[in-house]
Amino acid sequence: MIVRTMLWCCLVLAASVCHAQSVVTGPLVSIGKPTTNVAIREIADLEHWTGESTIEVGQVVRFGNPELIEDDGVVLFDDGTRIVAKELHTQGNSLHGYTRLWDEITLPLRPLRGILLRAHPEVDQTQLALDRIQAYDGTRDRLALINGDHVEGTFRRLTALDVEFQVGKKLLTLERNRVGEILFAKTAGNLPPPGQGVWVGLRDGSLLLANQIKLHDERLQVRLPSGVSLKSSVLENAYMFVTYLRPVGTGVRYLSDLEAIGFKNLGFLSTQWDYKKDRNVQGGTLKSDRYVSQKGIGMHATSRLAYKVDPGDARFKAKVGIDDDTKGAGSVVFKVYTSQTGKDWKVAYESPIVRGGEAPKDVDVSVKGMKGIALVVEFADGADVLDHANWLDARFEPE
């Protein structure tokens, strides 16, 4: 009797804690405004978010922070949506799995780019695998084996133990633990960038592009561009799972969406490094002191990257820091140069020495009336060893 009473008290306490959270809290970054912590109580649709007051969604740069994928399998869609799930298996033309938020999910295979059967221990290796799946443009399906080999043919079935794959007239049955990735043949051209929608980040590292969304009464509903609809389980409080929101189609122009007008890298002790769009310099997720960004530029000291400034651009903003992949190593100085003529350049911003493990620093530079901007990363007191420099959320904002 005592045990039952204690169990009942625990259940009541857990329920009260769950129901106590009816808001999603986090930092809100908006065009032309300082970052503020807000509590979102309801999302009626793409354009109507309610906190203590109405939020101007068209002015939102980002809310909260995306989580990194650290466990389970990952399902990747054509549009870049990724869903982290357990117990992935197929039945006919559908993929089935389980997540805590959505409970059991059923997804059509057609809009999928592929499946990462297990996230890697290193988060950057997971991102590299997802980018590899996204970029695959072969005309036949492919299995990437964990020993580095691959097999091309036609995917047939995924079970709890095996992967069935057709190669010519032969049906192969491979042990599931031998397969790292399933890459599906590309059936259409590259999708155009979405004109509207919102990226929704979840606590398990899932990141969904929603063209319809509703968050109300502890339930989350989203519809993806592929037509797939998801509705959260009645057993879970969806407010506890949402960690990040980023509207698309706002007035900001991300530098990673633009073509640079010049780039130069001068290696000191290391080899030449190119810059990366929306990734750190090694191709992993942009992350500095756990601040994670979908958009930005990864560079290595010493480098200079220049862009044209349009007449409608008023300010350049970003956060700058050393990527977490250095495990606390690396030290650089970030600089921003601007030019009114495209020839004469002046320093508009210079950071102190930024070291690995430090919180990223804010950059806010006026570019009104300018014709060009240059981002510069210089090595500091450790030569250029592990100088993996991030320009997080690097963007032009309008007036």
CSV table of C-alpha atoms in Angstrom, one decimal:
chain,number,residue,atom,x,y,z
A,1,MET,CA,0.0,0.0,0.0
A,2,ILE,CA,2.8,2.4,0.9
A,3,VAL,CA,4.6,1.6,-2.4
A,4,ARG,CA,1.5,2.3,-4.4
A,5,THR,CA,0.9,5.6,-2.5
A,6,MET,CA,4.5,6.7,-3.2
A,7,LEU,CA,4.2,5.7,-6.8
A,8,TRP,CA,1.0,7.7,-7.1
A,9,CYS,CA,2.6,10.8,-5.5
A,10,CYS,CA,5.5,10.5,-8.0
A,11,LEU,CA,3.1,10.4,-10.9
A,12,VAL,CA,1.2,13.4,-9.7
A,13,LEU,CA,4.4,15.3,-9.1
A,14,ALA,CA,5.7,14.5,-12.6
A,15,ALA,CA,2.4,15.5,-14.2
A,16,SER,CA,2.3,18.8,-12.3
A,17,VAL,CA,5.9,19.6,-13.5
A,18,CYS,CA,5.0,18.7,-17.0
A,19,HIS,CA,1.8,20.8,-17.1
A,20,ALA,CA,3.6,23.6,-15.4
A,21,GLN,CA,5.6,24.4,-18.5
A,22,SER,CA,3.2,26.0,-21.0
A,23,VAL,CA,5.8,28.3,-22.6
A,24,VAL,CA,9.0,27.9,-24.6
A,25,THR,CA,11.6,30.3,-23.3
A,26,GLY,CA,14.8,31.4,-24.9
A,27,PRO,CA,16.8,34.3,-26.5
A,28,LEU,CA,15.0,36.1,-29.3
A,29,VAL,CA,17.1,37.8,-32.0
A,30,SER,CA,15.2,40.3,-34.1
A,31,ILE,CA,16.2,42.8,-36.9
A,32,GLY,CA,17.3,46.1,-35.5
A,33,LYS,CA,16.7,45.2,-31.8
A,34,PRO,CA,18.9,43.9,-28.9
A,35,THR,CA,18.6,40.2,-28.1
A,36,THR,CA,16.0,39.6,-25.4
A,37,ASN,CA,14.8,36.6,-23.5
A,38,VAL,CA,11.1,35.9,-24.2
A,39,ALA,CA,8.5,33.2,-23.4
A,40,ILE,CA,6.4,32.0,-26.4
A,41,ARG,CA,3.0,30.8,-25.2
A,42,GLU,CA,1.4,29.9,-28.5
A,43,ILE,CA,2.1,29.6,-32.2
A,44,ALA,CA,-1.1,29.9,-34.2
A,45,ASP,CA,0.6,29.7,-37.6
A,46,LEU,CA,3.7,30.8,-39.4
A,47,GLU,CA,3.0,34.5,-38.9
A,48,HIS,CA,1.4,34.6,-35.4
A,49,TRP,CA,3.5,33.9,-32.4
A,50,THR,CA,2.3,35.1,-28.9
A,51,GLY,CA,4.5,35.7,-25.9
A,52,GLU,CA,3.9,38.3,-23.2
A,53,SER,CA,3.1,40.4,-26.3
A,54,THR,CA,2.7,39.7,-30.0
A,55,ILE,CA,6.0,38.8,-31.7
A,56,GLU,CA,6.7,40.4,-35.1
A,57,VAL,CA,7.7,37.1,-36.9
A,58,GLY,CA,8.8,39.0,-40.0
A,59,GLN,CA,11.5,40.6,-37.9
A,60,VAL,CA,12.7,37.5,-36.2
A,61,VAL,CA,16.3,36.3,-37.0
A,62,ARG,CA,16.2,33.3,-34.6
A,63,PHE,CA,14.8,32.1,-31.3
A,64,GLY,CA,16.5,29.7,-29.0
A,65,ASN,CA,19.3,27.3,-30.0
A,66,PRO,CA,19.4,24.2,-32.1
A,67,GLU,CA,20.5,21.0,-30.3
A,68,LEU,CA,23.2,18.6,-31.7
A,69,ILE,CA,22.4,15.0,-32.6
A,70,GLU,CA,24.1,12.7,-30.2
A,71,ASP,CA,22.2,9.4,-30.5
A,72,ASP,CA,19.8,7.2,-32.5
A,73,GLY,CA,19.2,7.1,-36.3
A,74,VAL,CA,18.4,10.1,-38.5
A,75,VAL,CA,16.0,10.4,-41.4
A,76,LEU,CA,16.9,13.0,-44.0
A,77,PHE,CA,14.4,14.7,-46.4
A,78,ASP,CA,14.9,16.4,-49.7
A,79,ASP,CA,14.3,19.8,-48.1
A,80,GLY,CA,16.9,19.3,-45.4
A,81,THR,CA,14.5,18.2,-42.7
A,82,ARG,CA,16.1,15.7,-40.3
A,83,ILE,CA,14.2,13.6,-37.9
A,84,VAL,CA,16.0,11.7,-35.1
A,85,ALA,CA,14.3,8.4,-34.4
A,86,LYS,CA,14.7,4.9,-32.9
A,87,GLU,CA,13.6,1.5,-34.2
A,88,LEU,CA,13.7,2.5,-37.8
A,89,HIS,CA,12.3,-0.1,-40.2
A,90,THR,CA,10.4,-0.3,-43.5
A,91,GLN,CA,7.0,-1.8,-44.4
A,92,GLY,CA,6.3,-1.6,-48.2
A,93,ASN,CA,6.9,2.0,-49.3
A,94,SER,CA,6.9,3.5,-45.8
A,95,LEU,CA,9.5,4.0,-43.1
A,96,HIS,CA,8.5,3.5,-39.5
A,97,GLY,CA,10.1,4.6,-36.3
A,98,TYR,CA,9.6,5.9,-32.8
A,99,THR,CA,10.3,9.2,-31.1
A,100,ARG,CA,9.4,10.4,-27.7
A,101,LEU,CA,7.6,13.5,-29.0
A,102,TRP,CA,5.8,12.1,-32.0
A,103,ASP,CA,5.4,8.6,-30.7
A,104,GLU,CA,5.2,6.2,-33.7
A,105,ILE,CA,5.9,7.8,-37.0
A,106,THR,CA,5.2,6.6,-40.6
A,107,LEU,CA,7.0,8.4,-43.4
A,108,PRO,CA,6.7,7.8,-47.1
A,109,LEU,CA,10.1,6.8,-48.7
A,110,ARG,CA,9.7,8.9,-51.8
A,111,PRO,CA,10.7,12.4,-50.3
A,112,LEU,CA,13.6,11.0,-48.3
A,113,ARG,CA,17.2,11.5,-49.3
A,114,GLY,CA,18.4,8.8,-47.0
A,115,ILE,CA,18.9,7.3,-43.6
A,116,LEU,CA,21.8,7.5,-41.2
A,117,LEU,CA,21.3,4.3,-39.2
A,118,ARG,CA,23.3,5.5,-36.2
A,119,ALA,CA,24.6,8.9,-35.2
A,120,HIS,CA,28.4,9.1,-34.8
A,121,PRO,CA,30.0,9.6,-31.4
A,122,GLU,CA,31.5,12.8,-32.8
A,123,VAL,CA,28.8,15.3,-33.7
A,124,ASP,CA,30.8,16.7,-36.7
A,125,GLN,CA,31.0,13.2,-38.2
A,126,THR,CA,27.2,13.0,-38.0
A,127,GLN,CA,26.9,16.3,-39.8
A,128,LEU,CA,29.4,15.2,-42.5
A,129,ALA,CA,27.4,12.0,-43.0
A,130,LEU,CA,24.1,13.9,-43.3
A,131,ASP,CA,25.7,16.3,-45.9
A,132,ARG,CA,27.0,13.3,-47.8
A,133,ILE,CA,23.5,11.8,-47.9
A,134,GLN,CA,22.0,15.2,-48.9
A,135,ALA,CA,24.6,15.7,-51.7
A,136,TYR,CA,24.3,12.2,-53.2
A,137,ASP,CA,23.1,12.5,-56.8
A,138,GLY,CA,23.5,9.0,-58.0
A,139,THR,CA,20.9,7.3,-60.2
A,140,ARG,CA,20.9,4.2,-58.1
A,141,ASP,CA,20.4,3.7,-54.4
A,142,ARG,CA,23.6,3.2,-52.3
A,143,LEU,CA,24.6,1.5,-49.1
A,144,ALA,CA,27.6,2.9,-47.3
A,145,LEU,CA,29.2,0.3,-45.2
A,146,ILE,CA,31.0,1.0,-41.9
A,147,ASN,CA,34.2,-0.4,-43.3
A,148,GLY,CA,34.3,2.3,-46.0
A,149,ASP,CA,33.0,0.2,-48.9
A,150,HIS,CA,29.7,0.9,-50.7
A,151,VAL,CA,27.2,-1.1,-52.8
A,152,GLU,CA,24.9,0.4,-55.5
A,153,GLY,CA,21.6,-1.1,-56.6
A,154,THR,CA,18.0,-0.9,-55.3
A,155,PHE,CA,17.0,-0.7,-51.7
A,156,ARG,CA,14.4,-3.3,-50.7
A,157,ARG,CA,13.8,-3.5,-47.0
A,158,LEU,CA,15.1,-2.4,-43.6
A,159,THR,CA,14.4,-4.6,-40.6
A,160,ALA,CA,15.6,-4.6,-37.0
A,161,LEU,CA,18.5,-7.0,-38.0
A,162,ASP,CA,19.1,-6.7,-41.7
A,163,VAL,CA,19.1,-4.5,-44.8
A,164,GLU,CA,17.9,-6.1,-48.0
A,165,PHE,CA,19.4,-4.7,-51.2
A,166,GLN,CA,19.0,-5.7,-54.9
A,167,VAL,CA,22.1,-5.8,-57.0
A,168,GLY,CA,21.3,-6.9,-60.5
A,169,LYS,CA,19.4,-10.2,-60.2
A,170,LYS,CA,20.9,-10.9,-56.8
A,171,LEU,CA,19.2,-10.0,-53.5
A,172,LEU,CA,21.7,-9.2,-50.8
A,173,THR,CA,20.9,-9.5,-47.1
A,174,LEU,CA,23.4,-7.5,-45.0
A,175,GLU,CA,23.6,-7.4,-41.2
A,176,ARG,CA,22.3,-4.0,-40.2
A,177,ASN,CA,25.3,-3.3,-38.0
A,178,ARG,CA,27.5,-3.5,-41.1
A,179,VAL,CA,25.6,-0.6,-42.8
A,180,GLY,CA,26.2,3.1,-41.8
A,181,GLU,CA,24.1,4.9,-44.4
A,182,ILE,CA,21.3,4.3,-46.9
A,183,LEU,CA,21.4,6.8,-49.7
A,184,PHE,CA,18.4,7.0,-52.1
A,185,ALA,CA,18.7,7.8,-55.8
A,186,LYS,CA,17.9,11.3,-56.6
A,187,THR,CA,14.5,11.5,-58.3
A,188,ALA,CA,14.3,15.3,-59.0
A,189,GLY,CA,16.4,18.3,-59.5
A,190,ASN,CA,17.7,20.5,-56.7
A,191,LEU,CA,14.8,22.1,-54.7
A,192,PRO,CA,14.6,25.9,-54.7
A,193,PRO,CA,15.2,27.7,-51.4
A,194,PRO,CA,11.9,27.8,-49.4
A,195,GLY,CA,10.1,31.1,-49.8
A,196,GLN,CA,8.4,30.8,-46.5
A,197,GLY,CA,8.3,28.5,-43.5
A,198,VAL,CA,10.0,28.1,-40.2
A,199,TRP,CA,12.8,25.8,-39.1
A,200,VAL,CA,11.8,24.0,-35.9
A,201,GLY,CA,14.5,22.5,-33.7
A,202,LEU,CA,13.8,19.9,-31.1
A,203,ARG,CA,15.7,18.7,-28.0
A,204,ASP,CA,16.8,15.4,-29.7
A,205,GLY,CA,18.6,17.3,-32.5
A,206,SER,CA,15.7,17.0,-35.0
A,207,LEU,CA,15.4,20.0,-37.3
A,208,LEU,CA,12.2,20.3,-39.4
A,209,LEU,CA,11.3,22.8,-42.1
A,210,ALA,CA,7.6,23.5,-41.5
A,211,ASN,CA,5.3,25.3,-43.9
A,212,GLN,CA,2.5,24.9,-41.4
A,213,ILE,CA,2.9,25.0,-37.6
A,214,LYS,CA,0.7,25.1,-34.5
A,215,LEU,CA,1.9,25.0,-30.9
A,216,HIS,CA,-1.0,25.1,-28.5
A,217,ASP,CA,-2.3,23.4,-25.4
A,218,GLU,CA,0.9,21.3,-25.0
A,219,ARG,CA,0.6,19.9,-28.6
A,220,LEU,CA,2.8,20.6,-31.6
A,221,GLN,CA,1.6,20.1,-35.2
A,222,VAL,CA,3.8,20.7,-38.2
A,223,ARG,CA,3.4,20.0,-41.9
A,224,LEU,CA,6.5,19.6,-44.1
A,225,PRO,CA,6.9,20.8,-47.7
A,226,SER,CA,6.7,17.1,-48.7
A,227,GLY,CA,3.2,17.0,-47.4
A,228,VAL,CA,4.1,14.9,-44.3
A,229,SER,CA,2.1,16.0,-41.2
A,230,LEU,CA,3.2,15.3,-37.7
A,231,LYS,CA,1.3,15.7,-34.4
A,232,SER,CA,2.9,15.3,-31.0
A,233,SER,CA,1.9,12.6,-28.6
A,234,VAL,CA,-0.9,13.3,-26.1
A,235,LEU,CA,1.5,11.8,-23.5
A,236,GLU,CA,4.1,14.5,-23.9
A,237,ASN,CA,4.2,18.3,-23.3
A,238,ALA,CA,5.5,19.7,-26.6
A,239,TYR,CA,6.7,22.9,-24.9
A,240,MET,CA,9.5,20.8,-23.3
A,241,PHE,CA,10.8,19.7,-26.7
A,242,VAL,CA,11.0,22.8,-28.8
A,243,THR,CA,14.4,24.5,-28.5
A,244,TYR,CA,14.7,26.6,-31.7
A,245,LEU,CA,12.7,28.5,-34.3
A,246,ARG,CA,14.1,30.3,-37.4
A,247,PRO,CA,11.7,31.9,-39.9
A,248,VAL,CA,12.7,31.8,-43.6
A,249,GLY,CA,11.9,34.6,-46.1
A,250,THR,CA,12.6,37.4,-43.7
A,251,GLY,CA,14.5,40.6,-44.6
A,252,VAL,CA,17.9,39.4,-43.6
A,253,ARG,CA,20.5,38.4,-46.2
A,254,TYR,CA,22.9,35.7,-44.9
A,255,LEU,CA,26.4,35.9,-46.3
A,256,SER,CA,26.4,32.1,-46.8
A,257,ASP,CA,23.6,32.6,-49.4
A,258,LEU,CA,25.6,35.1,-51.3
A,259,GLU,CA,28.6,34.8,-53.7
A,260,ALA,CA,31.8,36.2,-52.3
A,261,ILE,CA,33.8,38.7,-54.4
A,262,GLY,CA,37.1,37.6,-53.1
A,263,PHE,CA,38.8,35.1,-50.8
A,264,LYS,CA,42.4,34.5,-49.7
A,265,ASN,CA,44.0,32.2,-47.2
A,266,LEU,CA,47.6,32.6,-46.0
A,267,GLY,CA,48.6,29.5,-44.1
A,268,PHE,CA,51.3,30.0,-41.5
A,269,LEU,CA,52.1,26.5,-40.1
A,270,SER,CA,49.3,24.6,-41.7
A,271,THR,CA,48.1,23.9,-45.3
A,272,GLN,CA,45.8,26.1,-47.3
A,273,TRP,CA,42.2,26.2,-46.0
A,274,ASP,CA,39.0,27.2,-48.0
A,275,TYR,CA,36.1,28.8,-46.3
A,276,LYS,CA,32.8,26.9,-45.7
A,277,LYS,CA,29.2,28.0,-46.0
A,278,ASP,CA,26.9,27.1,-43.1
A,279,ARG,CA,29.6,24.8,-41.7
A,280,ASN,CA,32.8,25.1,-39.7
A,281,VAL,CA,36.1,25.0,-41.6
A,282,GLN,CA,36.2,21.2,-41.4
A,283,GLY,CA,32.7,20.7,-42.6
A,284,GLY,CA,31.0,20.2,-39.3
A,285,THR,CA,28.2,22.1,-37.5
A,286,LEU,CA,28.9,25.7,-36.7
A,287,LYS,CA,29.1,25.8,-32.9
A,288,SER,CA,31.0,28.0,-30.4
A,289,ASP,CA,30.6,27.3,-26.7
A,290,ARG,CA,27.4,25.4,-27.5
A,291,TYR,CA,25.9,28.3,-29.4
A,292,VAL,CA,24.8,26.5,-32.6
A,293,SER,CA,24.1,28.1,-35.9
A,294,GLN,CA,22.4,26.9,-39.1
A,295,LYS,CA,23.8,29.9,-41.0
A,296,GLY,CA,27.2,31.4,-41.1
A,297,ILE,CA,30.8,31.1,-42.3
A,298,GLY,CA,33.7,28.9,-41.2
A,299,MET,CA,37.2,30.2,-41.8
A,300,HIS,CA,40.8,29.4,-40.7
A,301,ALA,CA,43.5,31.9,-39.8
A,302,THR,CA,44.8,33.8,-41.7
A,303,SER,CA,42.0,34.5,-44.2
A,304,ARG,CA,40.2,37.3,-45.8
A,305,LEU,CA,36.7,37.0,-47.3
A,306,ALA,CA,34.9,39.9,-49.1
A,307,TYR,CA,31.3,40.6,-50.2
A,308,LYS,CA,29.5,43.3,-52.0
A,309,VAL,CA,27.1,45.4,-50.0
A,310,ASP,CA,23.7,46.2,-51.5
A,311,PRO,CA,22.0,49.6,-51.1
A,312,GLY,CA,19.3,48.1,-48.9
A,313,ASP,CA,21.8,46.7,-46.4
A,314,ALA,CA,22.1,48.8,-43.2
A,315,ARG,CA,24.1,46.6,-40.8
A,316,PHE,CA,26.3,43.6,-40.7
A,317,LYS,CA,25.8,41.4,-37.6
A,318,ALA,CA,27.2,38.1,-36.4
A,319,LYS,CA,28.6,36.3,-33.4
A,320,VAL,CA,32.3,35.2,-33.6
A,321,GLY,CA,34.0,32.4,-31.8
A,322,ILE,CA,36.3,29.4,-32.1
A,323,ASP,CA,34.5,26.2,-33.0
A,324,ASP,CA,34.0,23.6,-30.3
A,325,ASP,CA,35.7,21.0,-32.4
A,326,THR,CA,39.0,22.3,-31.2
A,327,LYS,CA,38.3,21.2,-27.6
A,328,GLY,CA,39.3,24.5,-26.2
A,329,ALA,CA,42.3,25.1,-28.4
A,330,GLY,CA,42.8,27.9,-31.0
A,331,SER,CA,43.1,31.7,-30.7
A,332,VAL,CA,42.3,34.3,-33.3
A,333,VAL,CA,41.5,38.0,-33.8
A,334,PHE,CA,38.4,38.8,-35.9
A,335,LYS,CA,38.3,42.0,-38.0
A,336,VAL,CA,35.7,43.6,-40.2
A,337,TYR,CA,36.8,46.0,-42.9
A,338,THR,CA,34.4,48.2,-44.9
A,339,SER,CA,34.8,50.3,-48.1
A,340,GLN,CA,32.8,53.1,-49.6
A,341,THR,CA,34.6,52.8,-53.0
A,342,GLY,CA,35.5,49.1,-53.2
A,343,LYS,CA,39.2,50.1,-53.1
A,344,ASP,CA,40.0,51.9,-49.8
A,345,TRP,CA,39.3,49.6,-46.8
A,346,LYS,CA,39.0,50.7,-43.2
A,347,VAL,CA,38.8,48.7,-40.0
A,348,ALA,CA,35.2,48.9,-38.7
A,349,TYR,CA,35.5,46.2,-36.0
A,350,GLU,CA,38.4,44.4,-34.2
A,351,SER,CA,37.9,41.8,-31.5
A,352,PRO,CA,40.1,41.1,-28.6
A,353,ILE,CA,41.9,37.7,-28.8
A,354,VAL,CA,39.2,35.0,-29.0
A,355,ARG,CA,40.1,31.6,-27.6
A,356,GLY,CA,38.6,28.2,-27.8
A,357,GLY,CA,36.0,27.5,-25.2
A,358,GLU,CA,35.0,31.2,-24.8
A,359,ALA,CA,31.5,32.4,-25.4
A,360,PRO,CA,31.1,34.0,-28.9
A,361,LYS,CA,31.2,37.8,-29.1
A,362,ASP,CA,28.7,40.0,-30.9
A,363,VAL,CA,29.7,42.0,-34.0
A,364,ASP,CA,27.5,44.9,-35.1
A,365,VAL,CA,28.9,47.1,-37.9
A,366,SER,CA,27.1,49.8,-40.0
A,367,VAL,CA,27.4,49.2,-43.7
A,368,LYS,CA,25.0,51.9,-44.9
A,369,GLY,CA,26.5,53.6,-47.9
A,370,MET,CA,29.3,51.0,-48.2
A,371,LYS,CA,30.1,49.1,-51.4
A,372,GLY,CA,32.1,46.3,-49.8
A,373,ILE,CA,32.8,44.4,-46.6
A,374,ALA,CA,35.7,42.1,-45.7
A,375,LEU,CA,35.8,39.5,-42.9
A,376,VAL,CA,39.3,38.8,-41.7
A,377,VAL,CA,40.6,36.2,-39.3
A,378,GLU,CA,44.2,36.5,-38.0
A,379,PHE,CA,46.1,34.1,-35.8
A,380,ALA,CA,46.9,35.2,-32.3
A,381,ASP,CA,49.3,33.7,-29.7
A,382,GLY,CA,49.3,30.1,-30.9
A,383,ALA,CA,50.4,30.5,-34.5
A,384,ASP,CA,47.5,29.2,-36.6
A,385,VAL,CA,47.1,25.8,-35.0
A,386,LEU,CA,43.4,24.8,-34.6
A,387,ASP,CA,42.3,28.3,-35.5
A,388,HIS,CA,38.8,27.2,-36.6
A,389,ALA,CA,37.0,30.5,-36.6
A,390,ASN,CA,33.2,30.9,-36.9
A,391,TRP,CA,31.1,33.8,-38.1
A,392,LEU,CA,27.8,32.6,-36.6
A,393,ASP,CA,24.5,34.0,-38.1
A,394,ALA,CA,26.6,36.3,-40.3
A,395,ARG,CA,24.1,38.5,-42.1
A,396,PHE,CA,23.1,41.9,-43.6
A,397,GLU,CA,20.1,43.5,-41.9
A,398,PRO,CA,17.9,46.1,-43.6
A,399,GLU,CA,17.2,49.6,-42.1
